[in-house]
Amino acid sequence: MRYVSTRADSAAASESFEDVLLAGLARDGGLFVPESWPAPFSESDLVEMASLSYADLAVRLTQPFIGDAVEPAALERIARETYAGFEHPATAPLTQLGARFWLMELYHGPTLAFKDYALQFLGRLFDHVVARRGERLTIVGATSGDTGSAAIEACRGRKSLSIVILHPEGRVSEVQRRQMTTVDEANVHNVAVDGTFDDCQAMVKAMFNDLPFRDALNLAAVNSINWARILAQTVYYAYAALALGSPARPVTFAVPTGNFGNVYSGYVAARLGLPIRHLLVATNANDILARFFASAGYYKNDVIASISPSMDIQIASNFERLLFELYGRDGAAVRALIGRLDQGGGFDVAADKLDAVRGLFSGRRVDDDRALECMARVWRECGMLIDPHSAAGVAAAEDAMQAQDAGAAAMICLATAHPAKFPDAVERATGIHAALPDRLGDLLERPEHVTHLPNDLATVKEFVRACGSGQREGKVA
Ligand SMILES: *Cc1c(COP(=O)(O)O)cnc(C)c1O
């Protein structure tokens, strides 16, 4: 399988899975997508896949996209190791909340959020590919809370990787900070920057833009646009559909959405032949995508702080991958649209272009009050605590079923975070304090490892250089 950028001319050279994995973003600023989609799985393929374990299904689904970049035996080992580390024997269990209505719990990984399902796989793929090349990678990122811990958990202890995560000192919650700083591993480096998240992100950007620095340290990112993350996320869509009776039984997914990465994986699963009738894009008050599917207009607004912060986004970076399909895989057309987004704040997609996916996608906005009400009701009626992100998906699904525009397929809502990650909102809705799982129960007592640095690029770069060259190995302070 070869890959192209969403902004490339048709004559541009394609790239290998290995390069796509390590580069993340294409050089022209676009996102990588397969050069062409593989033939969908047949009905008998799907019937046979229904009996696979989560890890074996992951191998089956990802192998055609990875090709010979990872040998079959290594891919099997990576998938087994990845999902053996998840707490629940079903890996991604389904809980029935109502007639034709299920919740898929995607929070049984080490950091209790769905990002683990892809990042745990990605960290191992990175390690494998880089070690085979005899190289080292320095992963650098900034976090306002959640992604930092998932990335650290994905990279901890991997011999060919160092990871440096910047967070704004005093501006992440105690649980979020401790999920990062209590990791006691020589290749993990936490930096508390005396500044804001934007300061942290600006420094990361500046490091990537300093090409000699970037090359010398083999800098890499594990951000949400990496194709391998999208790929790994298709597995739970297939797993849930097959568990509920696909291919005979069609399904619909409701997906709490921010950067459009998760729900785009659902689109990929549909392209692979899973009988996915509909993908319901649930947003909070930051509703650019809900507005898009209603009006075909994609226009940015200011970010509104909500009770579901991981969905507080202005521009959904992975949406560019869908645009590429809507415009018949025309990179020049995508480039023009993104130019209008950057300069004029938005664009309209021609109605006939949207028609191609109008049946498959729709969007719904769920405000905080509606999400809180949904959390309270699910607790009351089903005895289950759900986090505010998951509640956006459940409420959107309920509203769609009420309006009778959800179709007759089984409805599966993705629960993207454990309720204990957002205890304040859960308590506000239900009066219950959501407890952390046992294995994280002593989080508040574990020692922290963090380096405090000023908001100064030169100082931070020097620190990253020392981490990347291994000088700080074993010197976690
Ligand atoms: C990242 C995240 C989302 C949004 O996922 P996207 O792939 O960016 O759409 C939703 N919920 C939680 C809990 C998240 O961490």
PDB file of C-alpha atoms in Angstrom, residues 78-359:
ATOM      1  CA  ILE A  78       2.842  -5.973  18.414  1.00  0.00           C
ATOM      2  CA  ALA A  79      -0.958  -6.357  18.314  1.00  0.00           C
ATOM      3  CA  ARG A  80      -0.940  -9.035  21.048  1.00  0.00           C
ATOM      4  CA  GLU A  81       1.297  -6.977  23.337  1.00  0.00           C
ATOM      5  CA  THR A  82      -0.668  -3.808  22.708  1.00  0.00           C
ATOM      6  CA  TYR A  83      -4.066  -5.132  23.666  1.00  0.00           C
ATOM      7  CA  ALA A  84      -2.844  -7.480  26.410  1.00  0.00           C
ATOM      8  CA  GLY A  85      -2.187  -4.287  28.380  1.00  0.00           C
ATOM      9  CA  PHE A  86      -5.876  -3.360  28.396  1.00  0.00           C
ATOM     10  CA  GLU A  87      -7.855  -4.028  31.562  1.00  0.00           C
ATOM     11  CA  HIS A  88     -11.015  -5.622  30.250  1.00  0.00           C
ATOM     12  CA  PRO A  89     -11.030  -9.146  28.743  1.00  0.00           C
ATOM     13  CA  ALA A  90     -13.215  -7.864  25.883  1.00  0.00           C
ATOM     14  CA  THR A  91     -10.756  -4.938  25.283  1.00  0.00           C
ATOM     15  CA  ALA A  92     -13.609  -2.734  24.044  1.00  0.00           C
ATOM     16  CA  PRO A  93     -16.748  -4.076  25.783  1.00  0.00           C
ATOM     17  CA  LEU A  94     -20.291  -3.239  24.768  1.00  0.00           C
ATOM     18  CA  THR A  95     -22.904  -2.424  27.388  1.00  0.00           C
ATOM     19  CA  GLN A  96     -26.552  -2.350  26.406  1.00  0.00           C
ATOM     20  CA  LEU A  97     -28.324   0.844  27.471  1.00  0.00           C
ATOM     21  CA  GLY A  98     -31.642   0.338  25.725  1.00  0.00           C
ATOM     22  CA  ALA A  99     -33.434  -1.466  22.924  1.00  0.00           C
ATOM     23  CA  ARG A 100     -31.115  -1.353  19.889  1.00  0.00           C
ATOM     24  CA  PHE A 101     -28.821   0.958  21.896  1.00  0.00           C
ATOM     25  CA  TRP A 102     -25.273   0.148  23.077  1.00  0.00           C
ATOM     26  CA  LEU A 103     -22.340   1.906  24.647  1.00  0.00           C
ATOM     27  CA  MET A 104     -18.846   0.805  23.595  1.00  0.00           C
ATOM     28  CA  GLU A 105     -16.420   1.424  26.451  1.00  0.00           C
ATOM     29  CA  LEU A 106     -13.190   2.676  24.942  1.00  0.00           C
ATOM     30  CA  TYR A 107     -11.586   3.506  28.255  1.00  0.00           C
ATOM     31  CA  HIS A 108      -9.888   0.320  29.401  1.00  0.00           C
ATOM     32  CA  GLY A 109      -6.389   1.352  28.325  1.00  0.00           C
ATOM     33  CA  PRO A 110      -3.657   2.743  30.603  1.00  0.00           C
ATOM     34  CA  THR A 111      -4.826   6.391  30.522  1.00  0.00           C
ATOM     35  CA  LEU A 112      -8.565   5.650  30.488  1.00  0.00           C
ATOM     36  CA  ALA A 113      -9.355   7.313  27.148  1.00  0.00           C
ATOM     37  CA  PHE A 114      -9.956   5.987  23.642  1.00  0.00           C
ATOM     38  CA  LYS A 115      -6.662   7.450  22.399  1.00  0.00           C
ATOM     39  CA  ASP A 116      -4.860   4.544  24.076  1.00  0.00           C
ATOM     40  CA  TYR A 117      -6.363   2.093  21.558  1.00  0.00           C
ATOM     41  CA  ALA A 118      -4.349   3.715  18.777  1.00  0.00           C
ATOM     42  CA  LEU A 119      -1.380   5.227  20.624  1.00  0.00           C
ATOM     43  CA  GLN A 120      -0.374   2.007  22.375  1.00  0.00           C
ATOM     44  CA  PHE A 121      -0.183   0.386  18.941  1.00  0.00           C
ATOM     45  CA  LEU A 122       1.583   3.387  17.405  1.00  0.00           C
ATOM     46  CA  GLY A 123       4.300   3.510  20.084  1.00  0.00           C
ATOM     47  CA  ARG A 124       5.192  -0.113  19.388  1.00  0.00           C
ATOM     48  CA  LEU A 125       5.139   0.387  15.622  1.00  0.00           C
ATOM     49  CA  PHE A 126       7.482   3.371  15.985  1.00  0.00           C
ATOM     50  CA  ASP A 127       9.838   1.417  18.205  1.00  0.00           C
ATOM     51  CA  HIS A 128       9.921  -1.544  15.838  1.00  0.00           C
ATOM     52  CA  VAL A 129      10.527   0.459  12.656  1.00  0.00           C
ATOM     53  CA  VAL A 130      13.101   2.803  14.207  1.00  0.00           C
ATOM     54  CA  ALA A 131      15.049   0.006  15.894  1.00  0.00           C
ATOM     55  CA  ARG A 132      15.244  -1.888  12.598  1.00  0.00           C
ATOM     56  CA  ARG A 133      16.719   1.210  10.977  1.00  0.00           C
ATOM     57  CA  GLY A 134      19.221   1.436  13.814  1.00  0.00           C
ATOM     58  CA  GLU A 135      17.991   4.928  14.649  1.00  0.00           C
ATOM     59  CA  ARG A 136      16.574   6.793  17.627  1.00  0.00           C
ATOM     60  CA  LEU A 137      13.559   9.070  17.655  1.00  0.00           C
ATOM     61  CA  THR A 138      12.815  12.002  19.909  1.00  0.00           C
ATOM     62  CA  ILE A 139       9.096  12.487  20.307  1.00  0.00           C
ATOM     63  CA  VAL A 140       8.191  16.030  21.300  1.00  0.00           C
ATOM     64  CA  GLY A 141       4.742  17.335  22.123  1.00  0.00           C
ATOM     65  CA  ALA A 142       2.777  19.924  24.044  1.00  0.00           C
ATOM     66  CA  THR A 143      -0.337  19.063  25.995  1.00  0.00           C
ATOM     67  CA  SER A 144      -3.135  20.901  27.722  1.00  0.00           C
ATOM     68  CA  GLY A 145      -3.956  17.711  29.589  1.00  0.00           C
ATOM     69  CA  ASP A 146      -5.059  14.508  27.948  1.00  0.00           C
ATOM     70  CA  THR A 147      -2.943  13.603  24.958  1.00  0.00           C
ATOM     71  CA  GLY A 148       0.321  14.011  26.879  1.00  0.00           C
ATOM     72  CA  SER A 149      -0.355  11.080  29.180  1.00  0.00           C
ATOM     73  CA  ALA A 150      -1.581   8.809  26.367  1.00  0.00           C
ATOM     74  CA  ALA A 151       1.582   9.584  24.355  1.00  0.00           C
ATOM     75  CA  ILE A 152       3.834   8.997  27.385  1.00  0.00           C
ATOM     76  CA  GLU A 153       2.188   5.673  28.153  1.00  0.00           C
ATOM     77  CA  ALA A 154       2.650   4.691  24.508  1.00  0.00           C
ATOM     78  CA  CYS A 155       6.391   5.436  24.543  1.00  0.00           C
ATOM     79  CA  ARG A 156       7.499   4.577  28.085  1.00  0.00           C
ATOM     80  CA  GLY A 157      10.356   2.110  28.228  1.00  0.00           C
ATOM     81  CA  ARG A 158      10.704   1.808  24.436  1.00  0.00           C
ATOM     82  CA  LYS A 159      14.396   1.532  23.709  1.00  0.00           C
ATOM     83  CA  SER A 160      14.538   3.528  20.466  1.00  0.00           C
ATOM     84  CA  LEU A 161      12.402   6.441  21.634  1.00  0.00           C
ATOM     85  CA  SER A 162      12.770   9.379  23.962  1.00  0.00           C
ATOM     86  CA  ILE A 163       9.687  11.433  24.713  1.00  0.00           C
ATOM     87  CA  VAL A 164       9.545  15.020  25.952  1.00  0.00           C
ATOM     88  CA  ILE A 165       6.139  16.474  26.817  1.00  0.00           C
ATOM     89  CA  LEU A 166       5.675  20.141  27.681  1.00  0.00           C
ATOM     90  CA  HIS A 167       2.724  21.211  29.800  1.00  0.00           C
ATOM     91  CA  PRO A 168       1.813  24.651  31.128  1.00  0.00           C
ATOM     92  CA  GLU A 169       2.731  24.719  34.808  1.00  0.00           C
ATOM     93  CA  GLY A 170      -0.319  24.930  37.072  1.00  0.00           C
ATOM     94  CA  ARG A 171      -2.758  24.809  34.173  1.00  0.00           C
ATOM     95  CA  VAL A 172      -3.527  21.109  33.906  1.00  0.00           C
ATOM     96  CA  SER A 173      -5.622  19.226  36.448  1.00  0.00           C
ATOM     97  CA  GLU A 174      -3.838  17.302  39.192  1.00  0.00           C
ATOM     98  CA  VAL A 175      -4.972  13.916  37.840  1.00  0.00           C
ATOM     99  CA  GLN A 176      -3.861  14.834  34.320  1.00  0.00           C
ATOM    100  CA  ARG A 177      -0.476  16.077  35.560  1.00  0.00           C
ATOM    101  CA  ARG A 178       0.103  13.038  37.725  1.00  0.00           C
ATOM    102  CA  GLN A 179      -0.802  10.649  34.915  1.00  0.00           C
ATOM    103  CA  MET A 180       2.230  12.124  33.119  1.00  0.00           C
ATOM    104  CA  THR A 181       4.675  12.889  35.910  1.00  0.00           C
ATOM    105  CA  THR A 182       4.351   9.689  37.927  1.00  0.00           C
ATOM    106  CA  VAL A 183       5.716   7.624  35.034  1.00  0.00           C
ATOM    107  CA  ASP A 184       9.092   6.494  36.322  1.00  0.00           C
ATOM    108  CA  GLU A 185      10.964   5.620  33.160  1.00  0.00           C
ATOM    109  CA  ALA A 186      14.329   6.906  31.954  1.00  0.00           C
ATOM    110  CA  ASN A 187      13.136   7.741  28.418  1.00  0.00           C
ATOM    111  CA  VAL A 188      10.200   9.876  29.616  1.00  0.00           C
ATOM    112  CA  HIS A 189      10.747  13.588  30.274  1.00  0.00           C
ATOM    113  CA  ASN A 190       8.062  15.924  31.582  1.00  0.00           C
ATOM    114  CA  VAL A 191       8.596  19.658  31.402  1.00  0.00           C
ATOM    115  CA  ALA A 192       6.424  22.116  33.317  1.00  0.00           C
ATOM    116  CA  VAL A 193       6.756  25.388  31.409  1.00  0.00           C
ATOM    117  CA  ASP A 194       6.219  28.698  33.131  1.00  0.00           C
ATOM    118  CA  GLY A 195       3.682  29.786  30.504  1.00  0.00           C
ATOM    119  CA  THR A 196       0.419  28.866  28.762  1.00  0.00           C
ATOM    120  CA  PHE A 197      -0.479  25.907  26.557  1.00  0.00           C
ATOM    121  CA  ASP A 198      -0.111  28.187  23.525  1.00  0.00           C
ATOM    122  CA  ASP A 199       3.452  29.017  24.654  1.00  0.00           C
ATOM    123  CA  CYS A 200       4.219  25.294  24.885  1.00  0.00           C
ATOM    124  CA  GLN A 201       2.744  24.608  21.483  1.00  0.00           C
ATOM    125  CA  ALA A 202       4.602  27.534  19.905  1.00  0.00           C
ATOM    126  CA  MET A 203       7.908  26.131  21.225  1.00  0.00           C
ATOM    127  CA  VAL A 204       7.143  22.674  19.822  1.00  0.00           C
ATOM    128  CA  LYS A 205       6.335  24.224  16.456  1.00  0.00           C
ATOM    129  CA  ALA A 206       9.557  26.253  16.533  1.00  0.00           C
ATOM    130  CA  MET A 207      11.587  23.091  17.232  1.00  0.00           C
ATOM    131  CA  PHE A 208      10.003  21.322  14.256  1.00  0.00           C
ATOM    132  CA  ASN A 209      10.625  24.369  12.049  1.00  0.00           C
ATOM    133  CA  ASP A 210      14.328  24.415  12.966  1.00  0.00           C
ATOM    134  CA  LEU A 211      15.301  21.841  10.338  1.00  0.00           C
ATOM    135  CA  PRO A 212      18.911  21.197  11.448  1.00  0.00           C
ATOM    136  CA  PHE A 213      17.675  20.681  15.031  1.00  0.00           C
ATOM    137  CA  ARG A 214      14.816  18.506  13.830  1.00  0.00           C
ATOM    138  CA  ASP A 215      17.120  16.318  11.742  1.00  0.00           C
ATOM    139  CA  ALA A 216      19.874  16.084  14.346  1.00  0.00           C
ATOM    140  CA  LEU A 217      17.432  14.757  16.944  1.00  0.00           C
ATOM    141  CA  ASN A 218      15.144  12.851  14.580  1.00  0.00           C
ATOM    142  CA  LEU A 219      12.154  14.710  15.997  1.00  0.00           C
ATOM    143  CA  ALA A 220       8.760  13.088  15.586  1.00  0.00           C
ATOM    144  CA  ALA A 221       5.222  13.797  16.759  1.00  0.00           C
ATOM    145  CA  VAL A 222       2.411  11.472  17.733  1.00  0.00           C
ATOM    146  CA  ASN A 223      -0.391  13.900  16.973  1.00  0.00           C
ATOM    147  CA  SER A 224      -3.894  13.028  15.932  1.00  0.00           C
ATOM    148  CA  ILE A 225      -3.292  13.314  12.195  1.00  0.00           C
ATOM    149  CA  ASN A 226      -0.976  10.302  12.021  1.00  0.00           C
ATOM    150  CA  TRP A 227      -2.428   7.794   9.554  1.00  0.00           C
ATOM    151  CA  ALA A 228      -1.467   4.831  11.756  1.00  0.00           C
ATOM    152  CA  ARG A 229      -3.696   6.175  14.526  1.00  0.00           C
ATOM    153  CA  ILE A 230      -6.643   6.370  12.140  1.00  0.00           C
ATOM    154  CA  LEU A 231      -5.919   2.840  11.010  1.00  0.00           C
ATOM    155  CA  ALA A 232      -5.720   1.402  14.540  1.00  0.00           C
ATOM    156  CA  GLN A 233      -9.046   3.020  15.432  1.00  0.00           C
ATOM    157  CA  THR A 234     -10.898   1.192  12.645  1.00  0.00           C
ATOM    158  CA  VAL A 235     -10.492  -2.004  14.674  1.00  0.00           C
ATOM    159  CA  TYR A 236     -13.043  -1.181  17.383  1.00  0.00           C
ATOM    160  CA  TYR A 237     -15.632  -0.159  14.793  1.00  0.00           C
ATOM    161  CA  ALA A 238     -15.293  -3.555  13.148  1.00  0.00           C
ATOM    162  CA  TYR A 239     -15.126  -5.360  16.495  1.00  0.00           C
ATOM    163  CA  ALA A 240     -18.384  -3.805  17.716  1.00  0.00           C
ATOM    164  CA  ALA A 241     -20.217  -4.320  14.425  1.00  0.00           C
ATOM    165  CA  LEU A 242     -19.175  -7.977  14.241  1.00  0.00           C
ATOM    166  CA  ALA A 243     -20.008  -8.576  17.916  1.00  0.00           C
ATOM    167  CA  LEU A 244     -23.552  -7.305  17.328  1.00  0.00           C
ATOM    168  CA  GLY A 245     -24.156  -9.505  14.304  1.00  0.00           C
ATOM    169  CA  SER A 246     -22.590  -7.906  11.237  1.00  0.00           C
ATOM    170  CA  PRO A 247     -22.473  -8.569   8.350  1.00  0.00           C
ATOM    171  CA  ALA A 248     -26.108  -9.725   8.719  1.00  0.00           C
ATOM    172  CA  ARG A 249     -26.962  -6.831  10.998  1.00  0.00           C
ATOM    173  CA  PRO A 250     -26.156  -3.220  10.033  1.00  0.00           C
ATOM    174  CA  VAL A 251     -24.988  -0.723  12.656  1.00  0.00           C
ATOM    175  CA  THR A 252     -24.842   3.015  13.301  1.00  0.00           C
ATOM    176  CA  PHE A 253     -22.226   4.802  15.416  1.00  0.00           C
ATOM    177  CA  ALA A 254     -22.555   7.983  17.447  1.00  0.00           C
ATOM    178  CA  VAL A 255     -19.105   9.520  17.918  1.00  0.00           C
ATOM    179  CA  PRO A 256     -18.088  12.343  20.310  1.00  0.00           C
ATOM    180  CA  THR A 257     -15.999  14.420  17.941  1.00  0.00           C
ATOM    181  CA  GLY A 258     -13.244  17.021  18.110  1.00  0.00           C
ATOM    182  CA  ASN A 259     -10.552  16.636  15.464  1.00  0.00           C
ATOM    183  CA  PHE A 260     -12.634  14.216  13.363  1.00  0.00           C
ATOM    184  CA  GLY A 261     -10.017  11.476  13.780  1.00  0.00           C
ATOM    185  CA  ASN A 262     -12.199   8.953  15.559  1.00  0.00           C
ATOM    186  CA  VAL A 263     -15.242   9.262  13.304  1.00  0.00           C
ATOM    187  CA  TYR A 264     -13.070   9.290  10.176  1.00  0.00           C
ATOM    188  CA  SER A 265     -11.852   5.842  11.273  1.00  0.00           C
ATOM    189  CA  GLY A 266     -15.514   4.798  11.153  1.00  0.00           C
ATOM    190  CA  TYR A 267     -15.618   6.016   7.571  1.00  0.00           C
ATOM    191  CA  VAL A 268     -12.562   3.879   6.772  1.00  0.00           C
ATOM    192  CA  ALA A 269     -14.267   0.862   8.380  1.00  0.00           C
ATOM    193  CA  ALA A 270     -17.298   1.476   6.154  1.00  0.00           C
ATOM    194  CA  ARG A 271     -15.031   1.608   3.102  1.00  0.00           C
ATOM    195  CA  LEU A 272     -13.568  -1.731   4.168  1.00  0.00           C
ATOM    196  CA  GLY A 273     -16.997  -3.298   3.793  1.00  0.00           C
ATOM    197  CA  LEU A 274     -18.404  -3.223   7.331  1.00  0.00           C
ATOM    198  CA  PRO A 275     -22.172  -2.616   7.138  1.00  0.00           C
ATOM    199  CA  ILE A 276     -22.041   0.822   8.783  1.00  0.00           C
ATOM    200  CA  ARG A 277     -25.277   2.579   7.869  1.00  0.00           C
ATOM    201  CA  HIS A 278     -24.640   5.878   9.513  1.00  0.00           C
ATOM    202  CA  LEU A 279     -22.021   7.912  11.416  1.00  0.00           C
ATOM    203  CA  LEU A 280     -23.476  10.478  13.774  1.00  0.00           C
ATOM    204  CA  VAL A 281     -20.947  13.243  14.494  1.00  0.00           C
ATOM    205  CA  ALA A 282     -21.654  14.554  17.998  1.00  0.00           C
ATOM    206  CA  THR A 283     -20.145  17.922  18.936  1.00  0.00           C
ATOM    207  CA  ASN A 284     -20.426  20.114  22.006  1.00  0.00           C
ATOM    208  CA  ALA A 285     -21.056  23.869  21.626  1.00  0.00           C
ATOM    209  CA  ASN A 286     -17.982  23.956  19.373  1.00  0.00           C
ATOM    210  CA  ASP A 287     -20.177  22.815  16.541  1.00  0.00           C
ATOM    211  CA  ILE A 288     -18.308  23.555  13.303  1.00  0.00           C
ATOM    212  CA  LEU A 289     -18.868  19.971  12.101  1.00  0.00           C
ATOM    213  CA  ALA A 290     -22.544  19.800  13.095  1.00  0.00           C
ATOM    214  CA  ARG A 291     -23.053  23.045  11.175  1.00  0.00           C
ATOM    215  CA  PHE A 292     -21.149  21.655   8.212  1.00  0.00           C
ATOM    216  CA  PHE A 293     -23.287  18.548   7.789  1.00  0.00           C
ATOM    217  CA  ALA A 294     -26.439  20.686   8.062  1.00  0.00           C
ATOM    218  CA  SER A 295     -25.388  23.539   5.755  1.00  0.00           C
ATOM    219  CA  ALA A 296     -22.323  22.411   3.742  1.00  0.00           C
ATOM    220  CA  GLY A 297     -20.575  25.526   5.102  1.00  0.00           C
ATOM    221  CA  TYR A 298     -17.338  25.096   7.074  1.00  0.00           C
ATOM    222  CA  TYR A 299     -16.665  28.291   9.037  1.00  0.00           C
ATOM    223  CA  LYS A 300     -14.614  28.711  12.196  1.00  0.00           C
ATOM    224  CA  ASN A 301     -15.867  30.381  15.350  1.00  0.00           C
ATOM    225  CA  ASP A 302     -14.128  31.219  18.607  1.00  0.00           C
ATOM    226  CA  VAL A 303     -13.495  28.263  20.889  1.00  0.00           C
ATOM    227  CA  ILE A 304     -15.985  27.955  23.757  1.00  0.00           C
ATOM    228  CA  ALA A 305     -14.825  26.233  26.961  1.00  0.00           C
ATOM    229  CA  SER A 306     -17.128  23.292  27.750  1.00  0.00           C
ATOM    230  CA  ILE A 307     -17.374  20.357  30.158  1.00  0.00           C
ATOM    231  CA  SER A 308     -15.925  18.159  27.374  1.00  0.00           C
ATOM    232  CA  PRO A 309     -12.560  19.906  26.814  1.00  0.00           C
ATOM    233  CA  SER A 310     -11.130  17.288  24.435  1.00  0.00           C
ATOM    234  CA  MET A 311     -13.831  18.336  21.959  1.00  0.00           C
ATOM    235  CA  ASP A 312     -13.206  22.092  22.325  1.00  0.00           C
ATOM    236  CA  ILE A 313     -11.676  22.593  18.925  1.00  0.00           C
ATOM    237  CA  GLN A 314     -11.982  25.243  16.293  1.00  0.00           C
ATOM    238  CA  ILE A 315     -10.753  23.362  13.243  1.00  0.00           C
ATOM    239  CA  ALA A 316     -11.026  19.578  12.893  1.00  0.00           C
ATOM    240  CA  SER A 317      -7.693  18.661  11.327  1.00  0.00           C
ATOM    241  CA  ASN A 318      -8.712  15.190  10.090  1.00  0.00           C
ATOM    242  CA  PHE A 319     -11.737  16.625   8.295  1.00  0.00           C
ATOM    243  CA  GLU A 320      -9.336  17.375   5.421  1.00  0.00           C
ATOM    244  CA  ARG A 321      -9.266  13.630   4.717  1.00  0.00           C
ATOM    245  CA  LEU A 322     -13.020  13.582   4.096  1.00  0.00           C
ATOM    246  CA  LEU A 323     -12.797  16.737   1.970  1.00  0.00           C
ATOM    247  CA  PHE A 324     -10.293  14.919  -0.221  1.00  0.00           C
ATOM    248  CA  GLU A 325     -12.898  12.215  -0.886  1.00  0.00           C
ATOM    249  CA  LEU A 326     -15.720  14.721  -1.397  1.00  0.00           C
ATOM    250  CA  TYR A 327     -13.661  16.435  -4.104  1.00  0.00           C
ATOM    251  CA  GLY A 328     -12.907  13.235  -5.970  1.00  0.00           C
ATOM    252  CA  ARG A 329      -9.380  12.967  -4.462  1.00  0.00           C
ATOM    253  CA  ASP A 330      -8.321  16.250  -6.067  1.00  0.00           C
ATOM    254  CA  GLY A 331      -5.400  17.643  -4.016  1.00  0.00           C
ATOM    255  CA  ALA A 332      -5.465  21.025  -5.768  1.00  0.00           C
ATOM    256  CA  ALA A 333      -9.133  21.508  -4.823  1.00  0.00           C
ATOM    257  CA  VAL A 334      -8.366  20.646  -1.177  1.00  0.00           C
ATOM    258  CA  ARG A 335      -5.430  23.081  -1.199  1.00  0.00           C
ATOM    259  CA  ALA A 336      -7.724  25.855  -2.444  1.00  0.00           C
ATOM    260  CA  LEU A 337     -10.335  25.151   0.255  1.00  0.00           C
ATOM    261  CA  ILE A 338      -7.738  25.102   3.040  1.00  0.00           C
ATOM    262  CA  GLY A 339      -6.371  28.393   1.701  1.00  0.00           C
ATOM    263  CA  ARG A 340      -9.826  29.926   2.056  1.00  0.00           C
ATOM    264  CA  LEU A 341     -10.128  28.514   5.584  1.00  0.00           C
ATOM    265  CA  ASP A 342      -6.774  30.018   6.577  1.00  0.00           C
ATOM    266  CA  GLN A 343      -7.387  33.403   4.947  1.00  0.00           C
ATOM    267  CA  GLY A 344     -11.143  33.936   4.997  1.00  0.00           C
ATOM    268  CA  GLY A 345     -12.221  31.772   7.925  1.00  0.00           C
ATOM    269  CA  GLY A 346     -14.164  29.190   5.955  1.00  0.00           C
ATOM    270  CA  PHE A 347     -15.655  27.829   2.758  1.00  0.00           C
ATOM    271  CA  ASP A 348     -18.776  26.222   1.309  1.00  0.00           C
ATOM    272  CA  VAL A 349     -18.776  22.794  -0.262  1.00  0.00           C
ATOM    273  CA  ALA A 350     -20.936  22.445  -3.383  1.00  0.00           C
ATOM    274  CA  ALA A 351     -24.192  20.668  -2.498  1.00  0.00           C
ATOM    275  CA  ASP A 352     -23.644  17.897  -5.041  1.00  0.00           C
ATOM    276  CA  LYS A 353     -20.278  17.085  -3.452  1.00  0.00           C
ATOM    277  CA  LEU A 354     -21.853  16.654  -0.043  1.00  0.00           C
ATOM    278  CA  ASP A 355     -24.643  14.467  -1.445  1.00  0.00           C
ATOM    279  CA  ALA A 356     -22.196  11.610  -1.816  1.00  0.00           C
ATOM    280  CA  VAL A 357     -21.896  11.262   1.977  1.00  0.00           C
ATOM    281  CA  ARG A 358     -25.086  12.921   3.216  1.00  0.00           C
ATOM    282  CA  GLY A 359     -26.688   9.548   3.866  1.00  0.00           C
TER     283      GLY A 359
END
